[in-house]
Amino acid sequence: MLVRDAMSTVVLTIGPTHTLRQAAALMSARKVGAAVVHDPDAGGIGILTERDILNSVGLGQDPDTERAHAHTTTDVVFAAPAWTLEEAAGAMAHGGFRHLIVLDGGEPTGIVSVRDIIRCWAPARQGVPA
């Protein structure tokens, strides 16, 4: 199975000046765990994850004043839609992260997460009580 088959095409894109509270509210509303941060002044595309927000709040920082750019990962590993899920999982395991931005033609077209990969690999649970 390929990344294009597993990725979410709901790509939340925010700017570098969004506050962490704004980013968290947008992520929550869309039920996603990461946002693409588009910052042409700082090199282009980065990623802000729920863990980045959690770490900031855990340090006692104010989510109403902290800006996305201060917590964005900019040395991003990107996936291609034609990668296998094994390649994506290997990149995640090697880099120690849970989300990959999927680029197609240099533009973000999706995000694949560990959860997406597990969902594809896990056997169907039909008839199994939750």
Short mmCIF file of N, CA, C and O in Angstrom, two decimals, residues 4-102:
data_model
loop_
_atom_site.label_atom_id
_atom_site.label_comp_id
_atom_site.label_asym_id
_atom_site.label_seq_id
_atom_site.Cartn_x
_atom_site.Cartn_y
_atom_site.Cartn_z
N ARG A 4 -0.21 7.56 -0.66
CA ARG A 4 -1.40 8.22 -1.22
C ARG A 4 -2.69 7.52 -0.81
O ARG A 4 -3.75 8.13 -0.75
N ASP A 5 -2.60 6.22 -0.50
CA ASP A 5 -3.77 5.46 -0.10
C ASP A 5 -4.12 5.65 1.37
O ASP A 5 -5.26 5.41 1.78
N ALA A 6 -3.15 6.07 2.17
CA ALA A 6 -3.35 6.17 3.62
C ALA A 6 -3.44 7.61 4.12
O ALA A 6 -4.01 7.85 5.17
N MET A 7 -2.89 8.55 3.37
CA MET A 7 -2.76 9.92 3.87
C MET A 7 -4.11 10.61 4.01
O MET A 7 -5.08 10.27 3.32
N SER A 8 -4.14 11.57 4.90
CA SER A 8 -5.29 12.44 5.03
C SER A 8 -5.10 13.59 4.05
O SER A 8 -4.02 14.18 3.97
N THR A 9 -6.13 13.89 3.31
CA THR A 9 -6.04 15.01 2.39
C THR A 9 -6.56 16.30 3.02
O THR A 9 -6.59 17.34 2.38
N VAL A 10 -6.96 16.20 4.28
CA VAL A 10 -7.33 17.39 5.04
C VAL A 10 -6.03 17.99 5.55
O VAL A 10 -5.43 17.49 6.50
N VAL A 11 -5.55 19.02 4.85
CA VAL A 11 -4.29 19.66 5.23
C VAL A 11 -4.61 21.03 5.81
O VAL A 11 -5.07 21.92 5.10
N LEU A 12 -4.40 21.16 7.09
CA LEU A 12 -4.58 22.45 7.76
C LEU A 12 -3.30 23.25 7.57
O LEU A 12 -2.23 22.80 7.98
N THR A 13 -3.41 24.40 6.97
CA THR A 13 -2.26 25.28 6.77
C THR A 13 -2.48 26.55 7.57
O THR A 13 -3.55 27.18 7.47
N ILE A 14 -1.49 26.91 8.38
CA ILE A 14 -1.56 28.13 9.18
C ILE A 14 -0.34 28.98 8.89
O ILE A 14 0.63 28.52 8.27
N GLY A 15 -0.39 30.21 9.35
CA GLY A 15 0.74 31.11 9.20
C GLY A 15 1.62 31.12 10.44
O GLY A 15 1.20 30.65 11.51
N PRO A 16 2.81 31.67 10.33
CA PRO A 16 3.74 31.67 11.45
C PRO A 16 3.31 32.55 12.62
O PRO A 16 3.79 32.36 13.74
N THR A 17 2.40 33.48 12.39
CA THR A 17 1.98 34.37 13.47
C THR A 17 0.73 33.91 14.20
O THR A 17 0.28 34.58 15.12
N HIS A 18 0.16 32.78 13.79
CA HIS A 18 -0.96 32.23 14.56
C HIS A 18 -0.46 31.95 15.98
O HIS A 18 0.67 31.49 16.18
N THR A 19 -1.31 32.21 16.96
CA THR A 19 -0.94 31.83 18.32
C THR A 19 -1.12 30.32 18.46
O THR A 19 -1.82 29.68 17.67
N LEU A 20 -0.51 29.78 19.50
CA LEU A 20 -0.68 28.34 19.73
C LEU A 20 -2.13 28.00 20.05
O LEU A 20 -2.62 26.95 19.67
N ARG A 21 -2.83 28.91 20.73
CA ARG A 21 -4.24 28.65 21.01
C ARG A 21 -5.05 28.61 19.71
O ARG A 21 -5.90 27.74 19.51
N GLN A 22 -4.78 29.54 18.80
CA GLN A 22 -5.48 29.54 17.52
C GLN A 22 -5.18 28.24 16.75
O GLN A 22 -6.08 27.62 16.19
N ALA A 23 -3.91 27.85 16.74
CA ALA A 23 -3.52 26.62 16.05
C ALA A 23 -4.22 25.42 16.67
O ALA A 23 -4.76 24.57 15.95
N ALA A 24 -4.24 25.36 18.00
CA ALA A 24 -4.89 24.23 18.69
C ALA A 24 -6.39 24.19 18.37
O ALA A 24 -6.95 23.12 18.15
N ALA A 25 -7.03 25.34 18.35
CA ALA A 25 -8.47 25.38 18.06
C ALA A 25 -8.75 24.91 16.64
O ALA A 25 -9.70 24.15 16.40
N LEU A 26 -7.93 25.33 15.68
CA LEU A 26 -8.11 24.90 14.30
C LEU A 26 -7.85 23.40 14.15
O LEU A 26 -8.59 22.71 13.45
N MET A 27 -6.80 22.91 14.81
CA MET A 27 -6.49 21.48 14.74
C MET A 27 -7.62 20.67 15.36
O MET A 27 -8.02 19.64 14.82
N SER A 28 -8.13 21.12 16.49
CA SER A 28 -9.22 20.42 17.16
C SER A 28 -10.47 20.40 16.29
O SER A 28 -11.12 19.36 16.16
N ALA A 29 -10.81 21.53 15.69
CA ALA A 29 -12.02 21.62 14.87
C ALA A 29 -11.95 20.69 13.67
O ALA A 29 -12.96 20.13 13.24
N ARG A 30 -10.74 20.49 13.13
CA ARG A 30 -10.58 19.63 11.96
C ARG A 30 -10.19 18.20 12.32
O ARG A 30 -9.99 17.37 11.46
N LYS A 31 -10.02 17.97 13.62
CA LYS A 31 -9.66 16.64 14.13
C LYS A 31 -8.36 16.13 13.51
O LYS A 31 -8.27 14.98 13.05
N VAL A 32 -7.34 17.01 13.50
CA VAL A 32 -6.02 16.64 12.99
C VAL A 32 -4.98 16.89 14.07
O VAL A 32 -5.18 17.72 14.96
N GLY A 33 -3.87 16.18 13.99
CA GLY A 33 -2.82 16.29 15.00
C GLY A 33 -1.64 17.14 14.58
O GLY A 33 -0.66 17.26 15.32
N ALA A 34 -1.73 17.74 13.39
CA ALA A 34 -0.61 18.55 12.91
C ALA A 34 -1.12 19.59 11.93
O ALA A 34 -2.13 19.38 11.25
N ALA A 35 -0.39 20.69 11.86
CA ALA A 35 -0.70 21.75 10.90
C ALA A 35 0.55 22.06 10.11
O ALA A 35 1.66 22.09 10.66
N VAL A 36 0.38 22.31 8.83
CA VAL A 36 1.47 22.78 8.00
C VAL A 36 1.59 24.28 8.25
O VAL A 36 0.60 25.00 8.25
N VAL A 37 2.81 24.71 8.52
CA VAL A 37 3.06 26.14 8.74
C VAL A 37 3.76 26.67 7.51
O VAL A 37 4.86 26.23 7.18
N HIS A 38 3.08 27.60 6.83
CA HIS A 38 3.65 28.19 5.62
C HIS A 38 4.27 29.53 6.01
O HIS A 38 3.58 30.45 6.41
N ASP A 39 5.60 29.59 5.90
CA ASP A 39 6.34 30.80 6.27
C ASP A 39 7.39 31.08 5.20
O ASP A 39 8.53 30.63 5.30
N PRO A 40 7.03 31.82 4.16
CA PRO A 40 7.97 32.08 3.08
C PRO A 40 9.22 32.83 3.54
O PRO A 40 10.29 32.69 2.94
N ASP A 41 9.12 33.59 4.64
CA ASP A 41 10.28 34.34 5.14
C ASP A 41 11.29 33.46 5.86
O ASP A 41 12.44 33.86 6.04
N ALA A 42 10.86 32.28 6.30
CA ALA A 42 11.75 31.41 7.06
C ALA A 42 12.03 30.10 6.32
O ALA A 42 12.34 29.09 6.94
N GLY A 43 11.92 30.10 5.03
CA GLY A 43 12.30 28.91 4.29
C GLY A 43 11.17 28.07 3.76
O GLY A 43 11.41 27.00 3.21
N GLY A 44 9.93 28.47 3.95
CA GLY A 44 8.85 27.74 3.32
C GLY A 44 7.95 26.97 4.25
O GLY A 44 7.21 27.56 5.02
N ILE A 45 8.04 25.65 4.22
CA ILE A 45 7.06 24.78 4.87
C ILE A 45 7.65 24.14 6.12
O ILE A 45 8.73 23.57 6.09
N GLY A 46 6.89 24.23 7.20
CA GLY A 46 7.24 23.55 8.45
C GLY A 46 6.01 22.83 8.97
O GLY A 46 4.96 22.83 8.35
N ILE A 47 6.16 22.23 10.15
CA ILE A 47 5.04 21.50 10.75
C ILE A 47 4.96 21.83 12.24
O ILE A 47 5.97 21.95 12.93
N LEU A 48 3.74 22.01 12.70
CA LEU A 48 3.44 22.22 14.11
C LEU A 48 2.52 21.09 14.53
O LEU A 48 1.48 20.87 13.90
N THR A 49 2.90 20.37 15.57
CA THR A 49 2.11 19.22 16.00
C THR A 49 1.48 19.47 17.37
O THR A 49 1.88 20.38 18.10
N GLU A 50 0.53 18.62 17.69
CA GLU A 50 -0.10 18.70 19.01
C GLU A 50 0.94 18.57 20.12
O GLU A 50 0.83 19.20 21.17
N ARG A 51 1.97 17.79 19.89
CA ARG A 51 3.02 17.62 20.88
C ARG A 51 3.80 18.92 21.08
O ARG A 51 4.19 19.25 22.20
N ASP A 52 4.02 19.67 20.00
CA ASP A 52 4.70 20.97 20.12
C ASP A 52 3.90 21.91 21.02
O ASP A 52 4.47 22.62 21.87
N ILE A 53 2.60 21.91 20.84
CA ILE A 53 1.73 22.77 21.66
C ILE A 53 1.74 22.29 23.10
O ILE A 53 1.87 23.09 24.03
N LEU A 54 1.64 20.99 23.30
CA LEU A 54 1.66 20.41 24.64
C LEU A 54 2.96 20.75 25.36
O LEU A 54 2.95 21.13 26.55
N ASN A 55 4.08 20.63 24.67
CA ASN A 55 5.38 20.95 25.29
C ASN A 55 5.44 22.41 25.72
O ASN A 55 5.96 22.73 26.80
N SER A 56 4.93 23.31 24.90
CA SER A 56 4.93 24.72 25.24
C SER A 56 4.09 25.00 26.48
O SER A 56 4.54 25.68 27.41
N VAL A 57 2.88 24.46 26.50
CA VAL A 57 2.00 24.65 27.65
C VAL A 57 2.62 24.02 28.90
O VAL A 57 2.58 24.59 30.00
N GLY A 58 3.23 22.86 28.73
CA GLY A 58 3.89 22.18 29.86
C GLY A 58 5.04 22.99 30.45
O GLY A 58 5.35 22.86 31.63
N LEU A 59 5.66 23.83 29.64
CA LEU A 59 6.73 24.70 30.11
C LEU A 59 6.20 25.98 30.75
O LEU A 59 6.97 26.83 31.20
N GLY A 60 4.87 26.13 30.77
CA GLY A 60 4.27 27.30 31.38
C GLY A 60 4.15 28.49 30.43
O GLY A 60 3.84 29.60 30.87
N GLN A 61 4.37 28.26 29.15
CA GLN A 61 4.26 29.35 28.19
C GLN A 61 2.78 29.63 27.90
O GLN A 61 1.95 28.74 27.98
N ASP A 62 2.50 30.87 27.58
CA ASP A 62 1.12 31.31 27.36
C ASP A 62 0.70 31.03 25.91
O ASP A 62 1.25 31.63 24.99
N PRO A 63 -0.28 30.14 25.70
CA PRO A 63 -0.69 29.82 24.33
C PRO A 63 -1.35 30.99 23.60
O PRO A 63 -1.51 30.94 22.39
N ASP A 64 -1.71 32.04 24.34
CA ASP A 64 -2.30 33.22 23.70
C ASP A 64 -1.24 34.20 23.20
O ASP A 64 -1.57 35.09 22.42
N THR A 65 -0.01 34.02 23.62
CA THR A 65 1.05 34.92 23.14
C THR A 65 2.14 34.19 22.36
O THR A 65 2.83 34.81 21.55
N GLU A 66 2.29 32.89 22.60
CA GLU A 66 3.28 32.12 21.85
C GLU A 66 2.82 31.95 20.41
O GLU A 66 1.67 31.62 20.16
N ARG A 67 3.75 32.18 19.48
CA ARG A 67 3.43 32.11 18.06
C ARG A 67 3.92 30.80 17.46
O ARG A 67 4.92 30.22 17.90
N ALA A 68 3.22 30.36 16.44
CA ALA A 68 3.54 29.08 15.79
C ALA A 68 4.99 29.01 15.35
O ALA A 68 5.65 27.98 15.51
N HIS A 69 5.53 30.11 14.79
CA HIS A 69 6.90 30.06 14.26
C HIS A 69 7.94 29.67 15.30
O HIS A 69 8.95 29.07 14.96
N ALA A 70 7.67 29.98 16.56
CA ALA A 70 8.64 29.66 17.62
C ALA A 70 8.64 28.17 17.98
O ALA A 70 9.55 27.70 18.66
N HIS A 71 7.65 27.44 17.50
CA HIS A 71 7.51 26.03 17.87
C HIS A 71 7.42 25.10 16.66
O HIS A 71 7.19 23.90 16.82
N THR A 72 7.63 25.66 15.50
CA THR A 72 7.52 24.91 14.25
C THR A 72 8.81 24.16 13.95
O THR A 72 9.90 24.70 14.10
N THR A 73 8.66 22.92 13.53
CA THR A 73 9.80 22.15 13.03
C THR A 73 10.00 22.53 11.58
O THR A 73 9.06 22.41 10.77
N THR A 74 11.20 23.02 11.26
CA THR A 74 11.46 23.47 9.90
C THR A 74 12.35 22.50 9.13
O THR A 74 12.40 22.57 7.90
N ASP A 75 13.06 21.61 9.82
CA ASP A 75 13.86 20.61 9.12
C ASP A 75 13.00 19.36 8.90
O ASP A 75 13.21 18.31 9.47
N VAL A 76 12.00 19.54 8.06
CA VAL A 76 10.96 18.55 7.84
C VAL A 76 11.41 17.48 6.86
O VAL A 76 12.07 17.77 5.87
N VAL A 77 11.04 16.24 7.16
CA VAL A 77 11.19 15.14 6.22
C VAL A 77 9.84 15.02 5.51
O VAL A 77 8.81 14.88 6.15
N PHE A 78 9.88 15.12 4.20
CA PHE A 78 8.66 15.04 3.41
C PHE A 78 8.52 13.66 2.79
O PHE A 78 9.52 13.01 2.48
N ALA A 79 7.29 13.23 2.60
CA ALA A 79 7.00 11.97 1.92
C ALA A 79 6.46 12.28 0.53
O ALA A 79 5.91 13.37 0.30
N ALA A 80 6.58 11.34 -0.35
CA ALA A 80 5.98 11.42 -1.68
C ALA A 80 4.76 10.50 -1.71
O ALA A 80 4.74 9.47 -1.02
N PRO A 81 3.75 10.84 -2.49
CA PRO A 81 2.56 9.99 -2.54
C PRO A 81 2.86 8.55 -2.96
O PRO A 81 2.14 7.64 -2.56
N ALA A 82 3.93 8.36 -3.72
CA ALA A 82 4.26 7.02 -4.22
C ALA A 82 5.13 6.21 -3.27
O ALA A 82 5.47 5.07 -3.57
N TRP A 83 5.51 6.79 -2.13
CA TRP A 83 6.25 6.01 -1.14
C TRP A 83 5.36 4.86 -0.67
O TRP A 83 4.14 4.98 -0.57
N THR A 84 6.00 3.77 -0.28
CA THR A 84 5.26 2.69 0.38
C THR A 84 5.04 3.09 1.84
O THR A 84 5.75 3.95 2.38
N LEU A 85 4.08 2.44 2.47
CA LEU A 85 3.87 2.71 3.89
C LEU A 85 5.07 2.26 4.71
O LEU A 85 5.37 2.85 5.75
N GLU A 86 5.79 1.25 4.23
CA GLU A 86 7.01 0.82 4.91
C GLU A 86 8.06 1.92 4.88
O GLU A 86 8.74 2.17 5.88
N GLU A 87 8.18 2.61 3.75
CA GLU A 87 9.14 3.72 3.66
C GLU A 87 8.73 4.86 4.60
O GLU A 87 9.58 5.43 5.29
N ALA A 88 7.46 5.17 4.65
CA ALA A 88 6.98 6.23 5.54
C ALA A 88 7.21 5.86 7.00
O ALA A 88 7.70 6.68 7.79
N ALA A 89 6.86 4.62 7.36
CA ALA A 89 7.06 4.18 8.74
C ALA A 89 8.53 4.19 9.10
O ALA A 89 8.91 4.57 10.22
N GLY A 90 9.39 3.79 8.17
CA GLY A 90 10.82 3.82 8.43
C GLY A 90 11.34 5.23 8.65
O GLY A 90 12.16 5.47 9.55
N ALA A 91 10.86 6.17 7.85
CA ALA A 91 11.27 7.58 8.03
C ALA A 91 10.82 8.10 9.39
O ALA A 91 11.57 8.80 10.08
N MET A 92 9.60 7.75 9.78
CA MET A 92 9.08 8.18 11.08
C MET A 92 9.89 7.57 12.23
O MET A 92 10.26 8.27 13.18
N ALA A 93 10.16 6.28 12.13
CA ALA A 93 10.92 5.61 13.18
C ALA A 93 12.33 6.18 13.27
O ALA A 93 12.84 6.43 14.38
N HIS A 94 12.95 6.40 12.14
CA HIS A 94 14.33 6.93 12.11
C HIS A 94 14.38 8.35 12.66
O HIS A 94 15.29 8.71 13.39
N GLY A 95 13.39 9.17 12.31
CA GLY A 95 13.40 10.57 12.73
C GLY A 95 12.74 10.82 14.08
O GLY A 95 12.89 11.90 14.64
N GLY A 96 11.99 9.85 14.59
CA GLY A 96 11.35 10.01 15.88
C GLY A 96 10.14 10.94 15.86
O GLY A 96 9.90 11.67 16.80
N PHE A 97 9.39 10.92 14.77
CA PHE A 97 8.19 11.75 14.68
C PHE A 97 7.02 10.93 14.20
O PHE A 97 7.19 9.79 13.77
N ARG A 98 5.81 11.52 14.29
CA ARG A 98 4.58 10.78 14.01
C ARG A 98 3.81 11.27 12.80
O ARG A 98 2.76 10.72 12.49
N HIS A 99 4.29 12.32 12.14
CA HIS A 99 3.59 12.88 10.98
C HIS A 99 4.59 13.18 9.87
O HIS A 99 5.70 13.63 10.14
N LEU A 100 4.16 12.95 8.64
CA LEU A 100 4.93 13.34 7.46
C LEU A 100 4.04 14.17 6.56
O LEU A 100 2.91 13.77 6.26
N ILE A 101 4.55 15.32 6.13
CA ILE A 101 3.85 16.10 5.12
C ILE A 101 4.11 15.43 3.77
O ILE A 101 5.25 15.09 3.46
N VAL A 102 3.06 15.25 3.01
CA VAL A 102 3.17 14.63 1.70
C VAL A 102 3.21 15.74 0.65
O VAL A 102 2.29 16.56 0.58
#
